[in-house]
Amino acid sequence: MLSLRGLDIMYVKGIGPQRAKLLEKELGLRSVYDLLHHFPSSYLDRSKIQRICDVRSEVAWVLFKGRFVSFAMQGEGAKSRLTALFTDGTASLEVTWFRKVQQIKSLYRPGVDYVLFGKPGFYNGRMQMVHPEVDTESNASAMSGFRGVYPLTERLRNAGISSRTIYMWAQAALSAHQRIADPLPEGLVRGLGLMPADEALRVIHHPASGEALERARYRLKFEELFYIQVDMLMRSRVRKGALLGMRFAKVGHWFNTFYSECLPFSLTNAQKRVIKEVRADVNTGRQMNRLVQGDVGSGKTMVALLCMLIAIDNGAQACLMAPTEILATQHYETIRGLTAKIGLNVKLLTGSTRKAERDVIAEQLAEGSLHILIGTHAVIEDKVRFRNLGFVVIDEQHRFGVAQRAKLWSKSAIAPHVLVMTATPIPRTLAMTVYGDLDVSVIDELPPGRKPVTTVMRYDEQREMIYRFLYQQMQMGRQIYIVHPLIEENDKVALRSLEEGYEAICEAFPQKKVAFVHGRMKPKEKDYQMGLFVNHEADILVATTVIEVGVNVPNASVMIIENAERFGLSQLHQLRGRVGRGADQSYCVLMTKRQIAKETRQRLEIMTSTNDGFVIAEADMKMRGPGEIEGTMQSGLPFDLRIANLASDGAIIQAARTAAEAILDADPALQAPANRPLLRAVEQARSAQADWSRIS
Ligand code: ADP
Ligand code: MG
């Protein structure tokens, strides 16, 4: 059978070359396959005929059966219009046509049964319909059921192509094929009770019932997600099989001594589990690529350190990269502090590291005496050469691009193991799709004794009261964050309001020191101001979201977020994660205007009702769509989905993943005859995608 992808859309009855061009340009439809996979966005209910006397509102489209009683032509030429009285015996309505009036007048006759489909309107209490669809009874019964309403563009509408036109074309394409072959293996379709492809395509364009539609949608969503999962798994299996990694077979002196003598607390079970997962990975002889997701404060740093110690025990060097100088410095201080007792050699390399220190680092890296190098992008500069780099930790993944990851690989003959850590919790199903070829570990437990941050919403008028509260907290020795929305390029108004906010705070607390940071400052100045707050020389930090990522000031107990309605949920959660790091009860205050939209209030109420980053991420994704999730991918998802929705189809993603694993376990290259059509479909889906390469 000819593949539907190979059939040009122009040969579908009624389309032709001109319209085919327009369809390609406007909707990207080239083949019959594309046409049949241009799914309706909603449906018109043509399943039951209504009585005219029962319809009283303007809302939906309705179907009436009856006769025209009379026709009347009004006006002249271009201004002429045709009106008709239509009755079904229960009541009557007026039908009006403004276009093609002569043609229509000759088309319909009084006294013959017609079915009228349109949207009723009311004028002076009388029902009217403008340009309804009129069909003879037999035509109408062929169309009964739910008819698809298709996404269109203005250009297509202007060219006289309506949703009904697309519907007719889809029907024409379907009736030209007796049975559309199913690309999914028969065993899978039967095993999962999926609707076969042929039936699903017929149903999706013209479902007879809601139940049939649901089954068709499920099948088509599954198919779409299944190709992605098969593709990702095939790639990751190939990569894992092919890419040699260093084998770290033992846990030795460094790890054990650190564990027994320096560990300041006992690990949570989640931390232990992730370390075990990494240990298993690095012992396979294949290169590890693992993503660790852990909510803010879940203790990723300790996990990273212990993993790096395993590498060092096996004669390798390790490297930890952070997105900013402040973060790199903090990691450096934490890790140096923790390991000083055992004499581990740890160094910091950032843009502001002096030449003399750089030379020392270069020498120690080359001879292998430097165990852990911590730094910013500076560590991936070409000049930096390791003797034996075996393990790389990347903190806050989304600030590092793929190109930078690749650059790290070139630093040793065998690709080092890579552990990517992110505090942006990504719902599992999204991670499965976006990071399909990374293995994912989750630290789903916070260290014991953390008090959940108390979060409240307050209005601008309540500022006096809030200031009193801040004062009390500072008298207890605590520090305060005050966060303003990010300043966009050249946004003078926002910059002004930030500066005013800063001045107001200075005035309200004349005896306290206030640090001030925003993204448009010079890095040196920024670091200086942040330093004031980190070292508790300042009590208050007024800042934009530059503080979002990773700063650790356990003594800070209050975070005020100004214009909270302007932030996304995930971002609010990241921000809130800056407090609640010490033993004290911490607070987060979301400031808004009194008048905010209902959805905004609902969104903010999620913040006041939970501290669980995963719950928040799921809610965020449901409300805003997966492309908007911060930190997953800067420019949206790496593929388009026609029907599935990553936010709401989690269960189907899981089912697709499980099925993909099973099929590849049995037939890794999809070479069995029964799997050949699937292989072809996966390859075609892959080449139809814009840019898969981003998820390397
Ligand atoms: P994040 O995952 O956000 O990077 P950190 O690694 O900065 O979190 O850890 C947050 C705080 O929790 C640090 O002060 C760290 O010392 C502490 N911590 C980490 N693990 C534990 C644990 N198992 N028990 C108690 N405190 C811990
Ligand atoms: Mg961290």
XYZ file of C-alpha atoms and ligand atoms in Angstrom:
724
model
C 0.000 0.000 0.000
C 1.167 3.470 -0.803
C 2.105 5.477 2.221
C -0.323 8.295 3.005
C 2.663 10.553 3.476
C 3.589 9.941 -0.126
C 0.201 11.038 -1.457
C 0.052 14.696 -2.408
C -2.855 16.547 -0.876
C -3.605 18.148 -4.243
C -5.149 14.923 -5.556
C -7.788 14.799 -2.859
C -11.173 15.370 -4.475
C -11.956 19.083 -4.450
C -8.488 20.399 -3.562
C -6.338 20.771 -6.680
C -2.974 22.497 -7.087
C -3.927 26.040 -6.064
C -5.617 25.158 -2.816
C -2.931 22.586 -2.090
C -0.404 25.390 -2.160
C -2.500 27.472 0.183
C -2.974 24.560 2.580
C 0.738 23.969 2.718
C 1.492 27.602 3.309
C -1.173 28.218 5.902
C -1.372 24.931 7.764
C 1.729 23.040 6.685
C -0.388 20.298 5.112
C 1.322 18.565 2.198
C 0.165 14.968 2.088
C -3.020 13.033 2.648
C -1.423 11.924 5.877
C -1.132 15.545 6.969
C -4.736 16.239 6.057
C -5.990 13.287 8.057
C -3.807 14.317 10.989
C -5.118 17.842 10.963
C -7.481 17.097 13.790
C -10.625 18.986 14.704
C -10.241 21.315 17.637
C -13.880 20.831 18.605
C -17.077 19.333 17.264
C -20.479 20.455 16.184
C -23.238 18.260 17.448
C -25.308 17.047 14.530
C -26.455 14.020 16.408
C -30.009 15.136 17.088
C -32.660 17.194 15.423
C -34.220 19.779 17.693
C -37.650 21.381 17.709
C -37.630 25.051 16.834
C -40.004 25.821 19.703
C -37.510 24.342 22.217
C -34.611 26.553 21.262
C -34.580 29.850 23.118
C -30.948 30.843 23.461
C -28.225 31.889 21.081
C -25.551 29.588 22.365
C -24.835 26.540 20.279
C -25.344 25.348 16.745
C -28.590 23.527 16.208
C -30.092 21.165 13.696
C -33.713 21.603 12.546
C -35.772 19.611 10.075
C -38.634 21.245 8.198
C -39.715 23.176 5.097
C -39.333 26.600 3.580
C -42.688 28.358 3.481
C -41.778 31.401 1.402
C -38.852 33.307 -0.100
C -38.501 37.083 -0.509
C -35.817 39.027 -2.343
C -34.918 42.475 -1.046
C -32.644 45.187 -2.380
C -30.703 45.347 -5.625
C -27.371 44.073 -6.970
C -24.586 43.799 -4.436
C -26.947 44.920 -1.673
C -29.605 42.336 -2.374
C -30.524 39.753 0.176
C -32.770 36.777 0.334
C -34.981 35.947 3.278
C -37.058 32.860 3.817
C -39.472 31.589 6.397
C -38.675 28.090 7.643
C -40.962 25.978 9.828
C -40.885 22.545 11.421
C -44.475 22.582 12.563
C -43.633 23.601 16.134
C -42.491 27.143 15.318
C -40.805 29.082 12.561
C -37.699 31.168 12.011
C -36.362 33.621 9.479
C -33.386 32.617 7.348
C -31.275 35.253 5.606
C -28.628 35.041 2.875
C -26.432 37.941 1.803
C -24.250 36.205 -0.718
C -24.930 34.126 -3.834
C -28.607 34.933 -3.398
C -29.693 34.139 -6.966
C -28.028 30.777 -6.857
C -29.537 29.920 -3.501
C -32.999 31.009 -4.569
C -32.930 28.588 -7.465
C -31.497 25.810 -5.292
C -34.160 25.409 -2.603
C -37.870 24.937 -3.097
C -40.801 25.412 -0.760
C -42.587 22.282 0.350
C -39.559 19.983 0.253
C -37.973 18.580 3.465
C -34.623 20.103 4.364
C -32.287 19.939 7.290
C -31.000 23.266 8.515
C -27.808 23.565 10.545
C -26.689 26.867 11.983
C -26.364 29.163 14.910
C -29.643 30.754 15.946
C -29.891 34.441 16.786
C -32.789 36.454 18.138
C -34.102 39.777 16.962
C -37.164 41.273 18.616
C -37.823 37.869 20.097
C -37.862 36.191 16.672
C -35.401 33.485 15.813
C -33.127 34.104 12.858
C -30.360 32.264 11.115
C -27.838 33.722 8.708
C -26.311 31.502 6.034
C -27.153 28.168 7.663
C -26.031 24.946 6.100
C -28.959 23.483 4.182
C -29.038 19.838 3.186
C -31.526 17.381 1.862
C -32.518 14.715 4.318
C -30.374 11.995 2.811
C -27.303 14.209 2.705
C -27.912 15.261 6.259
C -28.184 11.754 7.576
C -24.782 10.968 6.088
C -23.430 13.772 8.201
C -25.239 13.017 11.408
C -23.144 12.677 14.526
C -20.431 15.072 15.579
C -18.702 17.001 12.863
C -15.195 18.282 13.303
C -14.459 21.984 13.563
C -10.975 22.587 12.212
C -8.324 25.151 13.007
C -8.191 27.655 10.138
C -6.394 30.843 9.285
C -7.775 34.155 8.106
C -6.231 33.647 4.666
C -7.991 30.332 4.252
C -11.308 31.848 5.270
C -10.829 34.626 2.753
C -10.184 32.032 0.081
C -13.595 30.551 0.854
C -12.254 27.554 2.758
C -14.356 26.869 5.816
C -14.209 24.300 8.533
C -16.895 22.445 6.599
C -14.689 22.440 3.492
C -11.842 20.817 5.383
C -14.269 18.344 6.810
C -15.464 17.425 3.309
C -11.888 16.987 2.088
C -11.009 14.778 5.015
C -14.095 12.695 4.258
C -13.125 12.503 0.583
C -9.630 11.354 1.502
C -11.025 8.744 3.850
C -13.475 7.338 1.356
C -10.693 7.006 -1.224
C -9.048 4.447 1.064
C -10.702 1.215 1.981
C -8.605 0.550 4.978
C -5.690 2.598 6.218
C -2.871 0.328 7.311
C -1.940 0.475 10.963
C 1.698 1.435 11.589
C 1.517 0.025 15.105
C 2.184 -3.718 15.431
C -1.004 -5.705 15.651
C 0.049 -7.350 18.895
C 0.413 -3.967 20.550
C -2.910 -2.664 19.282
C -4.690 -5.772 20.476
C -2.727 -6.070 23.691
C -3.569 -2.542 24.786
C -7.073 -2.600 23.377
C -6.295 0.374 21.138
C -8.645 1.419 18.384
C -7.063 0.480 15.016
C -5.611 3.363 12.992
C -8.217 3.201 10.247
C -11.124 3.382 12.640
C -9.481 6.046 14.789
C -8.957 8.355 11.817
C -12.519 7.922 10.645
C -13.891 8.493 14.109
C -11.766 11.520 14.927
C -13.154 13.430 11.939
C -16.690 12.285 12.359
C -17.457 10.584 15.646
C -20.844 8.985 16.099
C -20.651 9.269 19.856
C -18.617 10.767 22.645
C -17.358 7.359 23.717
C -16.058 6.515 20.268
C -14.356 9.894 20.104
C -12.607 9.318 23.411
C -11.226 5.985 22.252
C -10.056 7.459 18.970
C -8.358 10.346 20.732
C -6.646 7.989 23.119
C -5.362 5.869 20.265
C -4.014 8.852 18.306
C -2.419 10.446 21.350
C -0.842 7.161 22.267
C 0.541 6.756 18.764
C 2.040 10.227 18.764
C 3.684 9.814 22.153
C 4.749 6.263 21.386
C 6.847 7.350 18.386
C 8.626 9.900 20.544
C 9.329 7.370 23.262
C 10.530 4.708 20.826
C 12.779 7.217 19.139
C 14.270 8.493 22.377
C 14.801 5.053 23.809
C 16.464 3.818 20.630
C 18.848 6.728 20.692
C 19.671 6.423 24.339
C 20.228 2.679 24.026
C 22.562 3.212 21.111
C 24.416 5.865 23.017
C 24.723 3.779 26.114
C 25.960 0.826 24.155
C 28.458 2.806 22.171
C 29.883 5.439 24.472
C 32.579 4.042 26.644
C 32.818 5.516 30.088
C 35.378 5.214 32.814
C 34.673 2.359 35.132
C 34.620 3.321 38.780
C 34.562 -0.089 40.405
C 35.340 0.723 43.997
C 34.450 2.964 46.850
C 37.622 3.673 48.753
C 39.578 5.866 51.107
C 38.178 9.299 50.262
C 34.544 8.356 50.250
C 34.774 6.164 53.336
C 36.832 8.569 55.428
C 34.595 11.458 54.507
C 31.509 9.428 55.234
C 32.635 8.300 58.661
C 34.448 11.433 59.813
C 33.059 14.504 58.064
C 29.435 13.963 57.186
C 27.634 16.550 59.350
C 24.246 14.798 59.263
C 22.808 11.507 58.182
C 21.708 11.346 54.587
C 18.057 11.176 53.743
C 16.869 7.976 52.121
C 16.350 9.853 48.882
C 19.954 11.084 48.906
C 21.203 7.555 49.567
C 19.098 6.178 46.748
C 20.403 8.669 44.215
C 24.008 7.998 45.215
C 23.351 4.282 44.770
C 21.929 4.918 41.322
C 25.011 6.871 40.340
C 27.305 4.203 41.761
C 25.585 1.575 39.681
C 25.874 3.747 36.558
C 29.583 4.483 36.873
C 30.374 0.856 37.400
C 29.009 -0.296 34.046
C 31.887 0.859 31.850
C 29.469 3.053 29.927
C 29.144 6.777 30.163
C 26.582 8.109 32.606
C 24.245 10.964 31.750
C 21.976 11.464 34.688
C 19.641 14.228 35.692
C 19.013 14.697 39.387
C 15.889 16.592 40.212
C 15.487 17.738 43.733
C 13.381 20.458 45.166
C 15.179 23.473 46.564
C 16.870 22.559 49.819
C 16.707 18.811 49.211
C 20.476 18.507 49.580
C 21.796 18.063 46.084
C 25.212 19.477 46.951
C 25.993 16.638 49.329
C 24.919 14.100 46.741
C 27.218 15.735 44.208
C 30.133 15.748 46.611
C 29.784 12.081 47.526
C 29.589 11.115 43.864
C 32.708 13.131 43.113
C 34.511 11.331 45.946
C 33.741 8.007 44.274
C 35.385 9.301 41.105
C 38.431 10.452 43.074
C 38.679 7.064 44.757
C 39.089 5.617 41.283
C 41.904 7.910 40.288
C 39.825 10.463 38.390
C 39.398 14.204 38.819
C 36.042 15.897 39.220
C 34.622 19.225 38.289
C 31.541 21.137 39.424
C 30.055 23.922 37.353
C 27.601 26.537 38.537
C 25.890 29.216 36.490
C 27.081 32.245 38.440
C 30.163 33.326 40.286
C 28.261 33.687 43.530
C 26.977 30.153 43.331
C 30.324 28.725 42.354
C 31.911 30.520 45.282
C 29.274 29.219 47.651
C 29.758 25.672 46.470
C 33.477 26.078 46.800
C 33.239 27.316 50.353
C 30.763 24.634 51.357
C 32.771 21.810 49.854
C 36.115 23.071 51.037
C 34.688 23.467 54.527
C 33.292 19.962 54.519
C 36.448 18.310 53.232
C 39.182 20.373 54.887
C 39.692 17.732 57.557
C 40.533 14.983 55.074
C 42.858 17.146 53.025
C 41.014 17.018 49.725
C 42.451 19.463 47.210
C 39.596 21.694 45.996
C 40.047 24.875 43.950
C 37.833 27.616 42.582
C 38.107 28.982 39.068
C 35.942 31.871 37.901
C 36.283 34.887 35.675
C 37.845 36.859 38.487
C 40.459 34.316 39.543
C 43.890 35.955 39.507
C 46.625 34.905 37.131
C 48.888 33.494 39.832
C 46.095 31.291 41.157
C 45.182 30.239 37.624
C 48.735 29.057 37.101
C 48.648 26.980 40.243
C 45.337 25.465 39.180
C 46.641 24.682 35.695
C 49.684 22.951 37.099
C 47.784 20.906 39.661
C 45.172 19.932 37.114
C 47.839 18.722 34.737
C 49.761 16.705 37.267
C 46.545 15.315 38.759
C 46.962 16.574 42.314
C 43.869 18.776 42.110
C 40.889 16.637 43.056
C 37.905 18.901 42.499
C 37.706 22.026 40.407
C 34.690 24.205 41.081
C 33.792 27.105 38.863
C 31.677 28.932 36.365
C 31.884 28.719 32.589
C 35.556 29.496 33.090
C 36.220 25.803 33.681
C 35.243 24.896 30.149
C 37.601 27.286 28.481
C 39.997 25.573 26.131
C 43.019 26.452 28.207
C 41.769 24.386 31.114
C 43.275 20.903 30.851
C 42.719 18.063 33.237
C 44.957 15.072 33.637
C 42.071 12.702 34.055
C 38.627 14.276 34.208
C 36.152 11.556 35.097
C 33.128 13.186 36.649
C 31.318 16.421 35.944
C 28.529 17.938 37.981
C 26.457 20.683 36.421
C 24.343 22.600 38.896
C 21.164 24.282 37.695
C 21.141 22.625 34.333
C 19.038 25.057 32.379
C 21.677 27.724 32.351
C 24.037 25.439 30.499
C 23.471 24.663 26.869
C 24.157 21.458 25.075
C 27.157 22.971 23.340
C 28.773 23.579 26.679
C 28.139 20.030 27.734
C 29.777 18.841 24.555
C 32.790 21.010 25.254
C 33.287 19.284 28.562
C 33.415 15.963 26.856
C 36.327 17.044 24.776
C 38.324 17.503 27.951
C 39.211 13.855 28.261
C 39.765 10.942 25.941
C 36.821 9.046 27.364
C 33.675 11.107 27.943
C 33.384 11.890 31.656
C 30.270 10.908 33.544
C 27.838 13.784 33.736
C 25.503 14.512 36.606
C 23.114 17.353 35.937
C 21.342 18.801 38.948
C 18.244 20.877 38.706
C 16.044 22.429 41.349
C 13.280 23.111 38.885
C 11.017 20.208 39.527
C 9.731 18.926 36.255
C 6.747 16.639 36.371
C 7.903 13.088 35.796
C 6.017 12.627 32.577
C 7.446 15.797 31.116
C 10.962 14.798 32.135
C 10.354 11.456 30.482
C 9.624 13.212 27.237
C 11.944 16.177 27.324
C 14.906 14.396 28.843
C 13.978 11.045 27.364
C 17.588 10.077 26.841
C 18.875 11.152 30.227
C 18.315 8.905 33.170
C 16.386 10.725 35.820
C 16.846 10.482 39.567
C 14.605 12.266 41.976
C 15.389 13.452 45.493
C 11.836 13.455 46.692
C 12.448 14.053 50.364
C 13.659 17.037 52.346
C 16.104 16.714 55.240
C 14.270 16.238 58.507
C 13.298 19.157 60.719
C 12.549 21.614 57.961
C 9.628 23.800 58.831
C 7.444 24.492 55.823
C 7.544 28.148 54.825
C 4.372 29.952 55.861
C 3.077 31.727 52.780
C 0.450 34.453 52.726
C -1.025 36.930 50.259
C -1.135 40.589 51.244
C -2.276 43.788 49.576
C -0.251 46.901 49.020
C -2.275 48.804 51.633
C -1.097 46.437 54.347
C 2.491 47.541 54.067
C 2.659 49.259 57.489
C 1.758 46.045 59.211
C 4.289 44.117 57.160
C 7.033 46.583 58.023
C 6.326 46.053 61.719
C 6.655 42.338 61.188
C 9.935 42.750 59.319
C 11.258 44.881 62.114
C 10.468 42.187 64.690
C 12.207 39.562 62.590
C 15.309 41.684 62.229
C 15.346 42.343 65.961
C 15.560 38.582 66.327
C 18.637 38.669 64.128
C 16.967 37.435 60.948
C 17.523 38.704 57.406
C 14.964 39.666 54.779
C 14.701 39.305 51.019
C 12.543 41.732 49.062
C 12.124 40.643 45.466
C 10.868 42.675 42.528
C 10.047 41.402 39.030
C 12.888 41.252 36.562
C 13.620 44.412 34.641
C 13.194 43.892 30.943
C 15.602 45.489 28.547
C 15.162 49.277 28.679
C 12.155 49.097 30.935
C 12.579 52.450 32.655
C 9.276 52.218 34.508
C 10.161 48.902 36.119
C 13.642 50.119 37.009
C 12.118 53.212 38.552
C 9.668 51.202 40.644
C 12.497 48.963 41.789
C 14.534 51.985 42.829
C 11.538 53.474 44.583
C 11.032 50.195 46.384
C 14.632 50.321 47.516
C 14.345 53.921 48.693
C 11.121 53.190 50.570
C 12.818 50.359 52.441
C 15.831 52.490 53.311
C 13.472 55.121 54.669
C 11.377 52.655 56.619
C 14.441 51.109 58.267
C 16.992 53.915 58.596
C 19.083 52.039 61.150
C 19.394 48.863 59.017
C 21.764 48.202 56.167
C 20.065 47.424 52.879
C 21.816 45.721 49.967
C 20.510 46.266 46.451
C 20.976 44.015 43.418
C 19.557 43.881 39.931
C 20.517 42.275 36.677
C 21.591 45.443 34.945
C 24.359 46.162 37.419
C 27.953 45.366 36.604
C 28.863 41.861 37.803
C 31.437 43.229 40.254
C 28.911 45.517 41.897
C 26.358 42.726 41.988
C 28.783 40.367 43.681
C 29.713 43.036 46.183
C 26.094 43.700 47.113
C 25.256 39.994 47.317
C 28.342 39.508 49.442
C 27.034 42.069 51.932
C 23.897 40.014 52.399
C 25.568 36.604 52.419
C 27.989 37.766 55.140
C 25.191 39.384 57.151
C 26.633 42.834 56.799
C 23.265 43.784 55.334
C 19.954 42.852 56.963
C 17.795 43.346 53.928
C 18.369 42.514 50.290
C 16.244 44.318 47.721
C 16.666 42.480 44.451
C 15.204 41.334 41.202
C 15.052 37.642 40.355
C 18.832 37.468 40.013
C 18.708 35.746 43.385
C 16.467 33.022 42.082
C 19.105 30.414 41.633
C 20.751 28.688 44.520
C 21.961 31.313 47.001
C 22.164 29.880 50.483
C 21.618 32.259 53.396
C 20.071 30.079 56.101
C 19.642 33.081 58.380
C 17.163 34.722 56.014
C 13.669 34.037 57.298
C 11.363 36.309 55.319
C 10.848 36.816 51.642
C 8.593 39.565 50.378
C 7.676 39.183 46.701
C 6.433 42.413 45.150
C 3.938 42.233 42.274
C 3.675 38.519 42.881
C 1.022 38.251 40.174
C 3.712 38.854 37.576
C 5.644 35.699 38.428
C 5.092 32.177 37.212
C 4.409 29.562 39.852
C 7.644 27.692 39.367
C 9.533 30.904 39.694
C 7.705 31.822 42.891
C 8.567 28.415 44.235
C 12.245 28.843 43.378
C 12.256 32.215 45.056
C 10.532 30.940 48.156
C 13.142 28.196 48.373
C 15.669 30.861 49.426
C 14.024 30.990 52.853
C 13.219 28.126 55.203
C 16.795 26.861 55.047
C 17.579 27.287 58.699
C 15.926 26.068 61.876
C 13.662 29.126 62.221
C 10.098 29.450 61.067
C 10.211 31.304 57.756
C 7.681 33.382 55.882
C 6.916 34.270 52.319
C 4.623 37.214 51.609
C 3.092 37.551 48.156
C 2.264 41.207 47.576
C -0.425 42.129 45.055
C -2.870 44.846 44.209
C -6.268 44.371 45.776
C -7.867 43.902 42.363
C -6.496 40.880 40.595
C -8.028 38.457 38.127
C -9.674 35.346 39.482
C -7.166 33.036 37.756
C -4.294 35.010 39.224
C -5.734 34.610 42.673
C -6.172 30.878 42.120
C -2.603 30.611 40.946
C -1.254 32.405 43.979
C -3.451 30.335 46.261
C -1.584 27.234 45.113
C 1.507 28.841 46.617
C -0.200 29.499 49.928
C -1.585 25.985 50.088
C 1.505 23.849 49.404
C 5.283 23.797 49.662
C 5.668 20.783 47.399
C 7.548 21.745 44.261
C 6.184 18.844 42.264
C 2.585 19.667 43.059
C 3.298 23.260 42.060
C 5.019 22.268 38.841
C 2.098 20.052 37.844
C -0.381 22.808 38.590
C 1.742 25.306 36.708
C 1.936 23.062 33.698
C -1.799 22.471 33.698
C -2.471 26.182 33.853
C 0.117 27.408 31.417
C 0.963 24.513 29.140
C 4.230 22.608 29.105
C 6.072 24.955 26.766
C 5.973 27.556 29.472
C 7.572 25.549 32.212
C 10.579 27.479 33.246
C 13.905 25.821 33.032
C 12.913 22.868 30.944
C 13.875 24.237 27.603
C 14.427 27.834 26.741
C 12.577 27.738 23.497
C 9.701 25.445 24.117
C 9.547 21.756 23.445
C 11.775 20.132 20.865
C 8.817 18.757 18.949
C 5.266 19.602 18.039
C 2.382 17.576 19.248
C -0.764 17.441 17.164
C -3.093 15.908 19.653
C -1.381 14.802 22.838
C -0.898 17.235 25.677
C 2.077 16.784 27.962
C 0.289 18.474 30.797
C -2.815 16.365 30.889
C -1.787 13.120 29.208
C 0.688 11.884 31.780
C -0.904 8.469 32.008
C -0.701 7.989 28.247
C 2.962 9.036 28.226
C 3.623 6.430 30.872
C 1.781 3.774 28.884
C 3.685 4.725 25.729
C 6.977 4.550 27.579
C 6.240 1.119 29.009
C 5.134 -0.204 25.630
C 8.188 1.267 23.906
C 10.507 -0.392 26.408
C 8.823 -3.747 25.950
C 9.001 -3.646 22.189
C 12.655 -2.564 22.144
C 13.606 -5.196 24.715
C 12.325 -7.847 22.345
C 13.546 -6.247 19.125
C 16.113 -3.490 19.753
C 16.456 -2.333 16.142
C 12.825 -3.001 15.158
C 13.887 -5.437 12.474
C 11.167 -8.058 12.909
C 8.743 -7.956 9.960
C 5.863 -7.095 12.274
C 7.804 -4.061 13.543
C 9.015 -2.697 10.207
C 6.047 -0.367 9.646
C 6.627 0.987 13.141
C 10.283 1.661 12.404
C 9.297 3.526 9.275
C 6.687 5.549 11.137
C 9.206 6.486 13.831
C 11.736 7.563 11.231
C 9.134 9.616 9.431
C 7.922 11.226 12.635
C 11.537 12.024 13.449
C 12.300 13.655 10.142
C 9.076 15.629 10.282
C 10.184 17.214 13.530
C 11.944 20.511 13.314
C 14.926 19.944 15.495
C 15.470 16.849 17.519
C 19.132 17.526 17.931
C 18.573 19.895 20.795
C 17.902 17.049 23.152
C 21.278 15.426 22.942
P 19.817 22.152 47.111
O 19.282 20.811 46.788
O 18.777 23.208 47.032
O 21.074 22.474 46.360
P 21.609 22.174 49.328
O 22.499 21.115 48.846
O 22.080 23.575 49.233
O 20.183 22.062 48.654
O 21.199 21.832 50.828
C 20.399 22.696 51.575
C 20.785 22.645 53.025
O 20.415 21.390 53.579
C 22.280 22.788 53.262
O 22.475 23.665 54.326
C 22.733 21.374 53.574
O 23.847 21.354 54.416
C 21.518 20.797 54.264
N 21.386 19.336 54.133
C 21.608 18.606 53.018
N 21.358 17.300 53.250
C 20.963 17.194 54.527
C 20.566 16.099 55.364
N 20.515 14.840 54.915
N 20.227 16.376 56.646
C 20.248 17.642 57.088
N 20.635 18.706 56.376
C 20.976 18.503 55.100
Mg 21.914 23.853 45.112
